Every structure is written in structure tokens, then in C-alpha cells.
Amino acid sequence: MNLLIKRFTGVIGISVIAAIGSTTIEFIRGLGKLGIFFAEIIKSLLPLRFYWRIFLKQLMEIGYYSLPVIGLTAIFTGAALALQSYTGFVRMNAESAIASVVALSITRELGPVLAGLMLSGRVSASITAEIGSMKVTEQIDALYTLGANPIHYLVIPRVIAGLIALPCLVLVADIIGILGGYLVAIYKLDFSAHVYLTNTISFIKLTDITSGLIKAVVFGFIVTFIGCYFGFHSKGGAQGVGHSTTSAVAVSSILILVMNYITTGLLFSY
């Protein structure tokens, strides 16, 4: 009996080690593929043939058509933040700090992070599905046959559009988020409009806004780059495209949270 138990536990231990090893190898292989894809993009920049029509279309898709979801997310986040701050600060008789807390939290952290996560679900999935469909139907191979570089045609316009669009969306989210906190403070918490605006303007600094915009540039690259990567590596028909789309959203969301911590540490380390 003891011998059977030892053999059974030994088999379980080996299977667990094998699973951990295969997962680690797959993770390292994925990092290698990401690095190779990034190197292909850098290599394709010279000489660069820029497709302006595709770029402007992607700028509309990523930027303009994302305004409703970004605006709704920002205004309700600012409103909820004002309520949460009030219920906490009233215990310490620090209600006057609510305006400063809302402005600082929106511009430094919540604006860029929430905008990045919203675009991760909307834009990254859309890019992966579009390019993945082209991949499995061999349209990308047709581009090679016609002498067109798929990186120039499909990736670079989307990445550049993301780098430009997301900071603009974050700037809009900052304004709308602060407006949401203002509306709750004035019409629900009975704050003075003049005092609230004065506290907001006097406390917030240019570095608070620029730090959020720097994060937005990083997040814009992550969203578009990951979407293009999983689209180019889709396989297995419609089911494979669906799996790649799910993976793109998950990976881009995780990378946004990781890079948010790293950029925060770099920007506010001194």
C-alpha cells in the first residue's frame, strides 16, 4: 500500500513539474515571438511607405469612435470617486480635499488606465479579428504576392494611430472625469462651485497631466501592437481567430497594468 502511494504521488509530482515546465517554455516562446514581431516592425520603418488613407481611417476608428465609451467611463468614474472621497474624508473633516483628490486621481492614474483598458477591449479585439480574418483567408499572403509589405499596410498605420489617439482620448477623459466629480460635489454634496473649481485649479500641476499623457502613449502602443501581433499569428479558421481575439484582450490588459506600475515608478521616483 505504501509503495502504491509513493508511486502515485511520484506520478503526480512529475506531471505537475511537466505542466510547469511546458507553461514556462510556452511563455518564453511567446516572448520570443513578440520580440521578433517588434523587430520586424522596426526593420520595416526604413524605407517606410506610409498609407495615409488607412492611417486616417484607423485614427477615426481608434480615436473618434471610442469617445462615447471613454466619456461614459470617465464621467461615472469621477462621480463615484467624489462620492467615495466624501464618505471617507468626512470622518476626518477633510471635505475640502475632495476636489484635489478627484483631479489628481483622474489625471495621474484613473484616466489613462481606464482609457487603456477600454481600448484594450474594443480596439485590440477589433484589430486582432480584422487581421486574423485576413490571415486565415490568406489575404496577407496575397499582399506579399502583390509586392506590398503587410507590416507597412496593416501594422504601422494602426500603431501610429494608437500612439496619437489614446493621449487625445485621455485628455478628454481627464476633463470629463473632473466634470463628473464637479457635478456630484455641487448638486449632490452641496459644495460651493467657486471653491471646488479653485481647489482643483490651484492643486493640479502640469506634471500631473503630462504623466498621464506619457502613460497613454505607452498604452496606445500596447493596445495596437498586441492586437496586430495576435492577428498576424492567428490560425485554425474562425475558432482560431476567436481564440486570438480573447488572448489579445487579456494580454494587452495585463501589460497595461504592468506598464502602469513601471511608468509610475519611473515618472515619480524623484
C-alpha positions in Angstrom: 0.0 0.0 0.0 2.8 2.4 0.9 4.5 1.6 -2.4 1.4 2.4 -4.4 1.0 5.7 -2.6 4.6 6.6 -3.3 4.3 5.7 -7.0 1.0 7.7 -7.2 2.5 10.8 -5.6 5.6 10.4 -7.7 3.5 10.4 -10.9 1.5 13.5 -9.7 4.7 15.3 -8.9 6.2 14.5 -12.3 3.0 15.7 -14.1 3.0 18.9 -12.1 6.6 19.6 -12.9 6.0 18.8 -16.6 3.0 21.2 -16.7 5.0 24.0 -15.1 7.9 23.3 -17.5 5.7 23.3 -20.6 3.9 26.5 -19.4 7.3 28.2 -18.8 8.6 27.2 -22.2 5.4 28.4 -23.9 5.7 31.7 -22.1 9.3 32.2 -23.2 8.5 31.2 -26.7 5.7 33.8 -26.7 8.1 36.5 -25.5 10.5 35.5 -28.3 7.7 35.8 -30.9 6.8 39.2 -29.6 10.4 40.3 -29.8 10.7 39.1 -33.4 7.5 40.8 -34.4 8.7 44.0 -32.9 12.0 43.7 -34.7 10.1 43.2 -38.0 8.2 46.5 -37.4 11.4 48.4 -36.6 13.1 46.8 -39.7 10.1 47.9 -41.9 10.4 51.5 -40.9 13.3 52.0 -43.3 12.3 52.5 -46.1 8.8 53.4 -44.9 5.8 53.6 -47.3 3.1 55.3 -45.3 -0.6 54.7 -46.2 -2.3 57.9 -45.2 -5.8 56.8 -46.1 -5.5 53.7 -43.8 -3.9 55.8 -41.1 -6.8 58.4 -41.1 -9.4 55.6 -41.1 -7.7 53.9 -38.1 -7.4 57.3 -36.4 -11.2 57.6 -36.7 -11.8 54.0 -35.6 -9.5 54.2 -32.6 -10.0 57.8 -31.6 -13.3 59.3 -32.6 -15.5 56.2 -32.3 -14.1 55.4 -28.9 -15.2 58.8 -27.5 -18.6 57.6 -26.2 -17.3 54.7 -24.1 -14.3 56.8 -22.9 -16.6 59.7 -21.9 -19.1 57.5 -20.1 -16.4 55.6 -18.2 -14.7 58.9 -17.2 -17.7 60.8 -16.0 -19.1 58.0 -13.9 -15.6 57.2 -12.5 -15.2 60.9 -11.5 -18.7 60.9 -9.9 -18.1 57.7 -8.0 -14.7 58.9 -6.9 -16.2 62.1 -5.5 -18.8 60.2 -3.5 -16.2 57.7 -2.2 -13.9 60.5 -1.2 -16.6 62.4 0.6 -17.7 59.4 2.6 -14.2 58.8 3.7 -12.9 62.3 4.2 -16.0 63.4 6.2 -14.7 61.3 9.1 -11.6 63.4 9.2 -13.2 66.8 8.5 -11.2 67.0 5.2 -14.0 67.5 2.8 -12.1 70.4 1.2 -9.5 67.9 -0.2 -12.1 66.1 -2.4 -11.6 68.3 -5.4 -7.8 67.8 -5.2 -8.1 64.1 -4.8 -10.5 63.7 -7.7 -8.3 65.8 -10.1 -5.1 64.1 -9.1 -6.5 60.6 -9.3 -8.1 61.1 -12.7 -5.2 62.8 -14.4 -2.4 60.7 -13.0 -4.0 57.2 -12.7 -7.6 56.5 -13.5 -7.8 58.5 -16.8 -5.0 56.7 -18.7 -5.5 53.3 -17.1 -9.3 53.1 -17.7 -9.0 54.5 -21.2 -6.3 52.0 -21.9 -8.4 49.1 -20.6 -11.5 50.2 -22.5 -9.5 50.4 -25.7 -8.0 47.0 -24.9 -11.4 45.5 -25.0 -12.6 47.5 -28.0 -9.7 48.3 -30.3 -7.3 45.4 -29.6 -10.0 42.9 -30.2 -11.1 44.6 -33.3 -7.6 44.7 -34.8 -7.0 41.1 -34.0 -10.3 40.0 -35.5 -9.7 42.0 -38.7 -6.1 41.0 -39.3 -6.7 37.4 -38.1 -9.5 37.0 -40.6 -7.2 38.2 -43.3 -4.5 35.8 -42.1 -6.7 32.7 -42.1 -8.2 33.5 -45.5 -4.7 34.1 -46.9 -5.2 37.7 -47.8 -1.9 38.6 -46.1 -0.1 36.1 -48.3 -1.8 37.8 -51.3 -0.3 41.1 -50.2 3.2 39.5 -50.3 2.3 38.2 -53.8 1.4 41.7 -54.9 4.6 43.1 -53.6 3.1 45.0 -50.7 4.6 44.8 -47.2 1.8 43.8 -44.8 3.7 45.5 -41.9 3.6 48.8 -43.8 0.0 48.3 -44.9 -1.6 46.8 -41.7 0.5 47.4 -38.7 2.3 50.7 -38.9 -0.9 52.9 -39.6 -2.7 51.2 -36.7 0.2 51.6 -34.2 0.8 55.3 -35.1 -2.9 56.0 -34.9 -2.9 54.4 -31.4 0.0 56.5 -30.3 -1.8 59.7 -31.3 -5.4 58.8 -30.5 -5.0 57.5 -26.9 -3.4 60.6 -25.5 -6.1 62.7 -27.0 -8.7 60.4 -25.5 -7.0 60.5 -22.1 -7.1 64.3 -22.2 -10.8 64.2 -22.9 -11.2 61.6 -20.2 -9.4 63.9 -17.7 -11.8 66.8 -18.4 -14.9 64.7 -18.3 -13.8 62.8 -15.2 -13.2 66.0 -13.3 -16.5 67.3 -14.6 -18.2 64.2 -13.2 -16.7 64.8 -9.8 -17.7 68.5 -10.0 -21.3 67.7 -10.8 -21.7 65.3 -7.9 -19.9 67.7 -5.5 -22.1 70.7 -6.5 -25.5 69.1 -7.0 -25.4 66.2 -4.5 -22.9 67.1 -1.8 -23.7 70.9 -1.7 -20.2 72.2 -2.3 -19.5 75.7 -3.5 -18.8 75.8 -7.2 -16.3 78.5 -6.9 -14.4 76.8 -4.0 -14.4 73.5 -5.8 -13.0 74.9 -9.0 -10.4 77.0 -7.2 -9.2 73.9 -5.3 -9.0 71.9 -8.5 -7.1 74.5 -10.5 -4.7 75.5 -7.7 -3.8 72.0 -6.8 -3.3 70.3 -10.1 0.1 70.7 -11.9 1.2 70.4 -15.4 3.3 67.3 -14.5 0.2 65.5 -13.3 -1.4 65.9 -16.8 1.8 65.1 -18.7 2.5 62.0 -16.7 -1.0 60.6 -17.7 -0.4 61.5 -21.3 3.0 59.7 -21.3 1.3 56.6 -19.9 -1.3 57.0 -22.7 1.4 56.8 -25.4 2.7 53.6 -23.9 -0.8 52.1 -23.5 -1.7 53.1 -27.1 1.3 51.2 -28.4 0.5 48.2 -26.3 -3.1 48.0 -27.5 -2.4 48.3 -31.2 0.9 46.3 -31.1 -0.7 43.3 -29.3 -3.8 43.4 -31.5 -1.6 43.3 -34.6 0.6 40.6 -33.2 -2.2 38.2 -32.4 -3.9 38.9 -35.7 -0.7 38.0 -37.6 -0.3 34.8 -35.6 -3.9 33.6 -35.9 -4.5 30.2 -37.3 -7.2 27.5 -37.4 -10.1 29.3 -39.1 -12.8 31.2 -37.3 -12.2 29.4 -34.0 -8.6 30.3 -34.1 -9.4 33.9 -34.7 -11.8 33.9 -31.7 -9.1 32.5 -29.5 -6.5 35.1 -30.7 -9.0 37.9 -30.0 -9.6 36.7 -26.5 -5.8 36.3 -25.9 -5.2 39.8 -27.3 -7.6 41.4 -24.9 -6.2 39.5 -21.9 -2.5 40.1 -22.7 -3.0 43.8 -23.6 -4.9 44.4 -20.3 -2.3 42.7 -18.2 0.6 44.6 -20.0 -1.2 47.9 -19.4 -1.4 47.2 -15.7 2.2 46.1 -15.5 3.5 49.0 -17.5 1.3 51.4 -15.5 3.3 50.4 -12.4 6.6 50.6 -14.2 5.9 54.1 -15.8 4.6 55.4 -12.4 7.8 54.3 -10.7 9.9 55.9 -13.4 7.9 59.2 -13.5 7.6 59.7 -9.8 10.7 58.1 -8.4 12.3 61.5 -7.8 
